[in-house]
Amino acid sequence: MTHDSVSIVAAAHSPFGRLDGINLEDLIVKVTRDALADAAIDAAEIDALFLGHFNSGLAADGFAASLMLQADPQLRFKPATRCENACASGSAAIQAGINAIRSGAAELVLVVGAEKMTSNSTADVTRALAGAGYQHDEREAGLSFAQLFGQVAQQYAERYHSPLASMAAIAVKNHANAMSNPLAQMHRVMDFEHCNNISQSNPVIAQPLRLTDCSLISDGAAAVILASPRRARSMQRQVAIRAMTQVNDFLPLSSRDVLAFEGPQRAIHGAMREAGVTLGDLSFAEVHDCFTIAELLIYEAMGLAPKGEGHRALDDGTVRHGGRLPVNLSGGLKAKGHPVGATGVSMHALGFRQLIGQPIGLGVPRAEFGLLFNMGGMAVANYASVLQAVRA
């Protein structure tokens, strides 16, 4: 098969979780070296480097792009740029790498996403992440993202019906999937009764969100190497990025209907349209389940179910392992972990592994197309990618 897409030709991925004794530089250097080894190339062949890193005070390293150069002396003097777009910083870095190749400025690009979060208290992490919300409206500025997504769940209940049972089912599904992912942060089976009920071990975090509705505070890193069509043909493996779209929405929630999830919907359908595929062509999807209500809304944004009826995709098994379109086989942000700058790169690294037939964790036999959706803020910076297997 011939194509003119930028391709992923190698990937690397650290474990996600509380990685004590490992700092941000360690994470970046390790996945950089691992990606170069996976590609079987010399560092000197890399033309440009991009780092996805949110930070927002989470680490003292405010100028981290050149930390990638620590991985190999041959990377010295190469252009390295940090990209930040809240929890979509990793996807922003990948898009920057794609654009560098499309412009003709590079043929091989190394992209790393990384975040070190667990050295901070939960309160400090919550405050840092809240900086990605709108700061010029006192009704929004004082709210954590758990509180913001809690409001979304309340609005969903008011407009349609209570989403709590569906949210619990999403948590159960993603934790079950993570059991097969050796890199996932949380290897713990969660049953529906536990996730659907408030208890001492599952308290309310922000009404009506329970602990099991919230993603994890994580350390971790991932990397991919991107190649031009010409360069990709000389590599051992390649997965084509058939499309990647970015759609940004207004930052203030008061300016939009948050239940419509218009930014995610436009990004996802724009990517599928550019790639020339439909939902029926997709083999799997990795989506941004920062909170379980987000995954439910993403089902509706994808078109798996009408607005207010996202539960159908769960009830009929569509999004489950073995279903027509399994979602978050990795365990998702909910159980795999969510080191925010790494998340978008992680999705692409795991998608690459799925499509070359070497999945990390649960696999889809003969997977052909994968959809990835990563968002920053409350559906503000929305990135969707369609990857395609390239077989002889």
CSV table of C-alpha atoms in Angstrom, one decimal:
chain,number,residue,atom,x,y,z
A,1,MET,CA,0.0,0.0,0.0
A,2,THR,CA,1.3,3.4,-0.8
A,3,HIS,CA,0.4,6.6,1.1
A,4,ASP,CA,1.6,10.1,1.5
A,5,SER,CA,1.0,10.4,5.2
A,6,VAL,CA,3.5,11.1,8.0
A,7,SER,CA,4.0,7.8,9.8
A,8,ILE,CA,4.9,6.6,13.3
A,9,VAL,CA,7.9,4.3,12.9
A,10,ALA,CA,8.8,3.7,16.5
A,11,ALA,CA,7.5,4.1,20.0
A,12,ALA,CA,8.4,3.9,23.7
A,13,HIS,CA,6.4,4.0,26.9
A,14,SER,CA,7.3,4.1,30.5
A,15,PRO,CA,5.2,2.6,33.3
A,16,PHE,CA,2.6,5.1,34.6
A,17,GLY,CA,2.1,5.6,38.3
A,18,ARG,CA,3.9,6.9,41.4
A,19,LEU,CA,7.5,6.6,40.2
A,20,ASP,CA,9.5,7.5,43.3
A,21,GLY,CA,13.2,8.3,42.8
A,22,ILE,CA,12.6,9.2,39.2
A,23,ASN,CA,12.6,12.8,38.1
A,24,LEU,CA,11.3,14.5,34.9
A,25,GLU,CA,14.7,14.3,33.3
A,26,ASP,CA,15.0,10.6,34.0
A,27,LEU,CA,11.6,10.0,32.4
A,28,ILE,CA,12.4,12.0,29.3
A,29,VAL,CA,15.9,10.5,28.8
A,30,LYS,CA,14.7,6.9,29.2
A,31,VAL,CA,11.8,7.1,26.6
A,32,THR,CA,14.0,9.0,24.2
A,33,ARG,CA,16.7,6.3,24.3
A,34,ASP,CA,14.0,3.5,24.1
A,35,ALA,CA,12.4,5.1,21.1
A,36,LEU,CA,15.7,5.5,19.3
A,37,ALA,CA,16.5,1.8,20.0
A,38,ASP,CA,13.0,0.8,18.8
A,39,ALA,CA,13.6,2.6,15.5
A,40,ALA,CA,17.1,1.1,15.2
A,41,ILE,CA,18.6,4.4,14.2
A,42,ASP,CA,21.3,6.7,15.4
A,43,ALA,CA,20.3,9.8,17.2
A,44,ALA,CA,22.2,11.9,14.6
A,45,GLU,CA,19.4,11.0,12.1
A,46,ILE,CA,16.8,12.9,14.1
A,47,ASP,CA,16.1,16.3,12.5
A,48,ALA,CA,14.0,17.9,15.2
A,49,LEU,CA,12.6,17.2,18.7
A,50,PHE,CA,9.3,18.2,20.4
A,51,LEU,CA,8.3,17.8,24.0
A,52,GLY,CA,4.7,17.8,25.3
A,53,HIS,CA,4.8,19.0,28.9
A,54,PHE,CA,2.1,20.9,30.8
A,55,ASN,CA,3.9,21.5,34.1
A,56,SER,CA,1.9,24.6,35.5
A,57,GLY,CA,4.1,24.5,38.5
A,58,LEU,CA,4.1,20.7,39.0
A,59,ALA,CA,7.9,20.6,38.6
A,60,ALA,CA,10.7,23.1,38.8
A,61,ASP,CA,11.8,22.3,35.2
A,62,GLY,CA,10.2,25.2,33.3
A,63,PHE,CA,12.5,24.9,30.3
A,64,ALA,CA,12.5,21.2,29.7
A,65,ALA,CA,12.7,20.7,25.9
A,66,SER,CA,16.5,20.4,25.8
A,67,LEU,CA,16.4,17.6,28.4
A,68,MET,CA,15.8,15.3,25.5
A,69,LEU,CA,19.4,16.1,24.3
A,70,GLN,CA,20.7,14.4,27.5
A,71,ALA,CA,19.8,11.0,26.0
A,72,ASP,CA,22.5,11.0,23.4
A,73,PRO,CA,25.4,13.4,22.6
A,74,GLN,CA,24.4,13.2,18.9
A,75,LEU,CA,21.2,15.1,19.7
A,76,ARG,CA,23.2,18.2,20.7
A,77,PHE,CA,22.5,21.3,18.6
A,78,LYS,CA,19.3,19.9,17.1
A,79,PRO,CA,16.1,22.1,17.4
A,80,ALA,CA,14.0,21.1,20.4
A,81,THR,CA,10.7,22.8,21.3
A,82,ARG,CA,8.3,22.4,24.2
A,83,CYS,CA,4.6,22.4,23.4
A,84,GLU,CA,1.9,23.1,25.9
A,85,ASN,CA,-1.9,22.9,25.5
A,86,ALA,CA,-3.1,21.7,29.0
A,87,CYS,CA,-3.8,17.9,29.0
A,88,ALA,CA,-3.5,17.9,25.2
A,89,SER,CA,0.2,19.0,25.3
A,90,GLY,CA,1.3,15.6,24.0
A,91,SER,CA,-0.9,15.8,21.0
A,92,ALA,CA,0.2,19.4,20.4
A,93,ALA,CA,3.8,18.1,20.3
A,94,ILE,CA,2.9,15.4,17.8
A,95,GLN,CA,1.1,17.9,15.6
A,96,ALA,CA,4.1,20.2,15.7
A,97,GLY,CA,6.3,17.2,14.6
A,98,ILE,CA,3.9,16.4,11.7
A,99,ASN,CA,3.9,20.0,10.6
A,100,ALA,CA,7.7,20.1,10.6
A,101,ILE,CA,7.8,17.1,8.3
A,102,ARG,CA,5.0,18.4,6.0
A,103,SER,CA,6.8,21.7,5.7
A,104,GLY,CA,10.0,20.0,4.5
A,105,ALA,CA,12.0,21.1,7.5
A,106,ALA,CA,12.5,17.6,8.8
A,107,GLU,CA,12.2,13.9,7.8
A,108,LEU,CA,12.6,12.2,11.1
A,109,VAL,CA,11.2,13.8,14.3
A,110,LEU,CA,11.3,12.6,17.9
A,111,VAL,CA,8.3,13.5,20.0
A,112,VAL,CA,8.2,12.9,23.8
A,113,GLY,CA,5.4,13.6,26.3
A,114,ALA,CA,6.2,13.6,29.9
A,115,GLU,CA,5.0,14.7,33.3
A,116,LYS,CA,6.1,14.3,36.9
A,117,MET,CA,3.1,14.9,39.2
A,118,THR,CA,3.2,12.7,42.3
A,119,SER,CA,5.9,14.7,44.0
A,120,ASN,CA,3.1,17.2,44.8
A,121,SER,CA,0.2,16.9,47.2
A,122,THR,CA,-3.2,16.2,45.8
A,123,ALA,CA,-4.3,19.7,46.7
A,124,ASP,CA,-1.3,21.2,44.8
A,125,VAL,CA,-1.9,19.0,41.7
A,126,THR,CA,-5.6,20.0,41.8
A,127,ARG,CA,-4.6,23.7,42.0
A,128,ALA,CA,-2.1,23.4,39.1
A,129,LEU,CA,-4.5,21.7,36.8
A,130,ALA,CA,-7.2,24.2,37.6
A,131,GLY,CA,-4.9,26.8,36.0
A,132,ALA,CA,-6.2,25.3,32.7
A,133,GLY,CA,-9.6,26.7,33.4
A,134,TYR,CA,-11.0,30.2,32.8
A,135,GLN,CA,-9.5,32.6,35.3
A,136,HIS,CA,-11.5,35.8,34.6
A,137,ASP,CA,-14.9,34.6,35.9
A,138,GLU,CA,-15.1,34.1,39.6
A,139,ARG,CA,-17.7,31.4,39.1
A,140,GLU,CA,-15.3,29.3,37.2
A,141,ALA,CA,-11.8,30.4,38.5
A,142,GLY,CA,-12.4,28.9,42.0
A,143,LEU,CA,-13.5,25.5,40.7
A,144,SER,CA,-11.3,22.4,40.3
A,145,PHE,CA,-11.8,20.2,37.2
A,146,ALA,CA,-13.5,17.6,39.3
A,147,GLN,CA,-16.0,20.3,40.3
A,148,LEU,CA,-16.4,21.4,36.7
A,149,PHE,CA,-17.0,17.9,35.4
A,150,GLY,CA,-19.3,17.3,38.4
A,151,GLN,CA,-21.4,20.2,37.1
A,152,VAL,CA,-21.5,18.6,33.7
A,153,ALA,CA,-22.8,15.3,35.2
A,154,GLN,CA,-25.5,17.3,37.1
A,155,GLN,CA,-26.5,19.1,33.9
A,156,TYR,CA,-26.7,15.7,32.1
A,157,ALA,CA,-29.0,14.5,34.8
A,158,GLU,CA,-31.2,17.6,34.5
A,159,ARG,CA,-31.4,17.5,30.7
A,160,TYR,CA,-31.6,13.7,30.1
A,161,HIS,CA,-31.4,11.3,33.0
A,162,SER,CA,-28.9,10.3,35.7
A,163,PRO,CA,-25.6,9.2,34.1
A,164,LEU,CA,-24.2,7.7,37.3
A,165,ALA,CA,-24.8,4.0,36.5
A,166,SER,CA,-23.2,4.5,33.1
A,167,MET,CA,-20.3,6.3,34.6
A,168,ALA,CA,-19.8,3.4,37.1
A,169,ALA,CA,-19.9,1.0,34.1
A,170,ILE,CA,-17.2,2.9,32.3
A,171,ALA,CA,-15.0,2.8,35.4
A,172,VAL,CA,-15.5,-1.0,35.7
A,173,LYS,CA,-14.7,-1.5,32.0
A,174,ASN,CA,-11.5,0.6,32.0
A,175,HIS,CA,-10.2,-1.0,35.2
A,176,ALA,CA,-10.8,-4.5,33.8
A,177,ASN,CA,-8.9,-3.5,30.6
A,178,ALA,CA,-6.0,-2.1,32.6
A,179,MET,CA,-5.5,-5.5,34.2
A,180,SER,CA,-3.9,-6.7,31.0
A,181,ASN,CA,-1.7,-3.6,30.5
A,182,PRO,CA,1.6,-4.1,32.4
A,183,LEU,CA,2.3,-0.3,32.1
A,184,ALA,CA,-0.9,0.8,33.7
A,185,GLN,CA,-0.9,2.6,37.1
A,186,MET,CA,-3.8,0.7,38.7
A,187,HIS,CA,-4.1,-3.0,38.5
A,188,ARG,CA,-7.3,-3.5,40.5
A,189,VAL,CA,-10.6,-5.0,39.5
A,190,MET,CA,-13.5,-2.7,40.3
A,191,ASP,CA,-17.0,-4.2,40.4
A,192,PHE,CA,-20.1,-2.3,39.5
A,193,GLU,CA,-21.5,-2.2,43.0
A,194,HIS,CA,-18.4,-0.6,44.4
A,195,CYS,CA,-18.2,2.0,41.6
A,196,ASN,CA,-21.9,2.8,41.6
A,197,ASN,CA,-22.2,3.4,45.4
A,198,ILE,CA,-20.7,6.0,47.8
A,199,SER,CA,-18.7,4.4,50.5
A,200,GLN,CA,-15.7,5.1,52.7
A,201,SER,CA,-13.5,3.7,50.0
A,202,ASN,CA,-15.5,5.4,47.2
A,203,PRO,CA,-16.3,8.9,48.6
A,204,VAL,CA,-17.8,11.8,46.7
A,205,ILE,CA,-15.0,14.0,45.3
A,206,ALA,CA,-17.2,16.7,43.7
A,207,GLN,CA,-20.9,16.1,43.6
A,208,PRO,CA,-21.9,13.8,42.1
A,209,LEU,CA,-18.5,12.4,41.0
A,210,ARG,CA,-17.2,9.6,43.2
A,211,LEU,CA,-13.5,8.7,43.5
A,212,THR,CA,-14.0,5.9,40.9
A,213,ASP,CA,-15.1,8.5,38.4
A,214,CYS,CA,-11.8,10.4,38.5
A,215,SER,CA,-8.6,9.7,36.7
A,216,LEU,CA,-5.3,9.3,38.5
A,217,ILE,CA,-2.4,11.6,39.5
A,218,SER,CA,0.5,10.0,37.6
A,219,ASP,CA,4.1,10.2,36.6
A,220,GLY,CA,5.1,8.9,33.2
A,221,ALA,CA,6.4,9.5,29.7
A,222,ALA,CA,6.0,8.2,26.2
A,223,ALA,CA,7.7,8.8,22.9
A,224,VAL,CA,7.2,8.3,19.2
A,225,ILE,CA,9.4,8.8,16.1
A,226,LEU,CA,7.6,10.4,13.1
A,227,ALA,CA,8.9,10.0,9.6
A,228,SER,CA,8.2,11.5,6.2
A,229,PRO,CA,6.7,9.1,3.5
A,230,ARG,CA,10.1,8.8,1.9
A,231,ARG,CA,11.9,8.0,5.1
A,232,ALA,CA,9.2,5.7,6.4
A,233,ARG,CA,9.7,3.3,3.5
A,234,SER,CA,13.2,2.5,4.8
A,235,MET,CA,12.1,1.7,8.3
A,236,GLN,CA,11.3,-1.7,9.7
A,237,ARG,CA,7.7,-0.8,10.6
A,238,GLN,CA,5.3,2.1,10.0
A,239,VAL,CA,1.8,3.2,10.9
A,240,ALA,CA,0.3,6.0,8.9
A,241,ILE,CA,-1.2,9.0,10.6
A,242,ARG,CA,-4.0,9.4,8.0
A,243,ALA,CA,-5.4,12.5,9.7
A,244,MET,CA,-4.9,14.7,12.7
A,245,THR,CA,-7.2,17.6,13.5
A,246,GLN,CA,-7.2,20.3,16.2
A,247,VAL,CA,-10.3,22.2,17.2
A,248,ASN,CA,-10.3,24.8,19.9
A,249,ASP,CA,-13.4,26.1,21.6
A,250,PHE,CA,-14.1,29.0,23.9
A,251,LEU,CA,-12.4,28.8,27.3
A,252,PRO,CA,-15.3,30.3,29.4
A,253,LEU,CA,-17.9,27.6,30.0
A,254,SER,CA,-20.5,30.4,30.0
A,255,SER,CA,-19.9,30.8,26.3
A,256,ARG,CA,-21.0,27.3,25.2
A,257,ASP,CA,-23.2,24.3,25.9
A,258,VAL,CA,-20.9,21.9,27.6
A,259,LEU,CA,-23.1,18.9,27.1
A,260,ALA,CA,-22.9,19.4,23.3
A,261,PHE,CA,-19.2,18.6,23.4
A,262,GLU,CA,-18.9,20.5,20.1
A,263,GLY,CA,-15.1,20.7,20.1
A,264,PRO,CA,-14.6,17.0,20.5
A,265,GLN,CA,-17.4,16.2,18.0
A,266,ARG,CA,-15.9,18.5,15.3
A,267,ALA,CA,-12.3,17.2,15.9
A,268,ILE,CA,-13.4,13.5,15.8
A,269,HIS,CA,-15.6,13.8,12.7
A,270,GLY,CA,-13.1,16.1,11.0
A,271,ALA,CA,-10.3,13.5,11.4
A,272,MET,CA,-12.5,10.7,10.2
A,273,ARG,CA,-13.6,12.8,7.2
A,274,GLU,CA,-10.0,13.7,6.4
A,275,ALA,CA,-9.0,10.0,6.6
A,276,GLY,CA,-11.9,8.9,4.6
A,277,VAL,CA,-13.3,6.5,7.2
A,278,THR,CA,-16.4,5.9,9.2
A,279,LEU,CA,-17.1,4.6,12.6
A,280,GLY,CA,-17.6,1.2,11.0
A,281,ASP,CA,-14.0,1.2,9.7
A,282,LEU,CA,-12.4,1.7,13.1
A,283,SER,CA,-10.9,-1.2,15.0
A,284,PHE,CA,-10.4,0.6,18.4
A,285,ALA,CA,-10.4,4.0,20.0
A,286,GLU,CA,-8.4,5.5,22.8
A,287,VAL,CA,-10.2,8.6,24.3
A,288,HIS,CA,-9.7,11.1,27.0
A,289,ASP,CA,-11.6,9.8,30.0
A,290,CYS,CA,-10.2,12.3,32.6
A,291,PHE,CA,-13.6,11.7,34.3
A,292,THR,CA,-16.1,9.0,33.5
A,293,ILE,CA,-18.7,11.5,32.4
A,294,ALA,CA,-16.2,12.7,29.7
A,295,GLU,CA,-16.0,9.2,28.2
A,296,LEU,CA,-19.8,9.0,28.1
A,297,LEU,CA,-20.0,12.4,26.3
A,298,ILE,CA,-17.3,11.3,23.9
A,299,TYR,CA,-19.4,8.3,22.9
A,300,GLU,CA,-22.1,10.7,21.9
A,301,ALA,CA,-19.6,13.1,20.2
A,302,MET,CA,-18.3,10.1,18.2
A,303,GLY,CA,-21.8,9.2,17.0
A,304,LEU,CA,-22.0,5.9,18.8
A,305,ALA,CA,-25.3,7.0,20.3
A,306,PRO,CA,-27.6,10.0,20.2
A,307,LYS,CA,-27.2,12.8,22.6
A,308,GLY,CA,-28.4,11.7,26.1
A,309,GLU,CA,-28.2,8.0,25.1
A,310,GLY,CA,-24.4,7.3,25.4
A,311,HIS,CA,-25.3,4.4,27.7
A,312,ARG,CA,-26.4,2.4,24.7
A,313,ALA,CA,-22.8,2.0,23.6
A,314,LEU,CA,-22.1,0.3,27.0
A,315,ASP,CA,-25.4,-1.6,27.2
A,316,ASP,CA,-25.0,-3.3,23.8
A,317,GLY,CA,-21.3,-4.0,24.3
A,318,THR,CA,-20.0,-1.8,21.5
A,319,VAL,CA,-17.2,-0.2,23.5
A,320,ARG,CA,-16.2,-3.2,25.5
A,321,HIS,CA,-13.3,-5.6,24.8
A,322,GLY,CA,-14.5,-7.8,22.0
A,323,GLY,CA,-17.2,-5.3,20.9
A,324,ARG,CA,-17.6,-3.6,17.6
A,325,LEU,CA,-15.5,-0.6,18.7
A,326,PRO,CA,-13.6,-1.2,21.9
A,327,VAL,CA,-12.7,2.0,23.7
A,328,ASN,CA,-9.7,2.5,26.0
A,329,LEU,CA,-8.3,-1.0,25.9
A,330,SER,CA,-5.3,0.4,27.7
A,331,GLY,CA,-7.4,1.2,30.7
A,332,GLY,CA,-7.7,4.8,29.7
A,333,LEU,CA,-6.7,7.7,31.9
A,334,LYS,CA,-9.0,6.2,34.5
A,335,ALA,CA,-6.8,3.2,35.2
A,336,LYS,CA,-3.7,3.4,32.9
A,337,GLY,CA,-2.9,6.9,34.4
A,338,HIS,CA,-2.9,10.5,33.3
A,339,PRO,CA,0.6,12.2,33.4
A,340,VAL,CA,-1.0,15.1,31.6
A,341,GLY,CA,1.9,16.0,29.2
A,342,ALA,CA,2.4,12.4,28.3
A,343,THR,CA,-1.2,11.4,27.6
A,344,GLY,CA,-1.5,12.3,23.9
A,345,VAL,CA,1.8,10.7,23.1
A,346,SER,CA,0.9,7.6,25.1
A,347,MET,CA,-2.3,7.2,23.0
A,348,HIS,CA,-0.2,7.4,19.8
A,349,ALA,CA,2.4,5.0,21.1
A,350,LEU,CA,-0.1,2.5,22.1
A,351,GLY,CA,-2.0,2.9,18.9
A,352,PHE,CA,1.2,2.2,17.0
A,353,ARG,CA,1.7,-1.0,18.9
A,354,GLN,CA,-1.9,-2.1,18.3
A,355,LEU,CA,-1.5,-1.5,14.5
A,356,ILE,CA,1.8,-3.3,14.1
A,357,GLY,CA,0.2,-6.3,15.9
A,358,GLN,CA,2.3,-6.0,19.1
A,359,PRO,CA,-0.2,-4.5,21.5
A,360,ILE,CA,0.7,-3.6,25.0
A,361,GLY,CA,-2.2,-5.2,26.9
A,362,LEU,CA,-5.4,-6.1,25.2
A,363,GLY,CA,-5.3,-6.4,21.4
A,364,VAL,CA,-7.6,-6.3,18.4
A,365,PRO,CA,-6.8,-9.0,15.8
A,366,ARG,CA,-5.8,-7.5,12.4
A,367,ALA,CA,-6.6,-4.0,13.6
A,368,GLU,CA,-6.7,-1.7,10.6
A,369,PHE,CA,-7.7,1.8,11.8
A,370,GLY,CA,-7.5,3.4,15.3
A,371,LEU,CA,-9.1,6.6,16.5
A,372,LEU,CA,-7.3,8.7,19.2
A,373,PHE,CA,-9.0,11.6,21.0
A,374,ASN,CA,-7.1,13.8,23.5
A,375,MET,CA,-8.4,17.1,25.0
A,376,GLY,CA,-7.1,19.9,27.0
A,377,GLY,CA,-9.3,21.6,29.6
A,378,MET,CA,-13.1,21.3,29.5
A,379,ALA,CA,-13.2,20.2,25.8
A,380,VAL,CA,-11.2,23.3,24.9
A,381,ALA,CA,-8.2,22.0,23.0
A,382,ASN,CA,-9.4,19.0,21.1
A,383,TYR,CA,-7.1,16.7,19.0
A,384,ALA,CA,-8.3,13.7,17.1
A,385,SER,CA,-6.1,11.3,15.0
A,386,VAL,CA,-6.8,8.4,12.7
A,387,LEU,CA,-4.0,5.9,12.4
A,388,GLN,CA,-3.8,3.1,9.8
A,389,ALA,CA,-1.9,-0.1,9.7
A,390,VAL,CA,0.6,-0.3,6.8
A,391,ARG,CA,1.1,-3.9,5.7
A,392,ALA,CA,3.0,-5.3,2.8
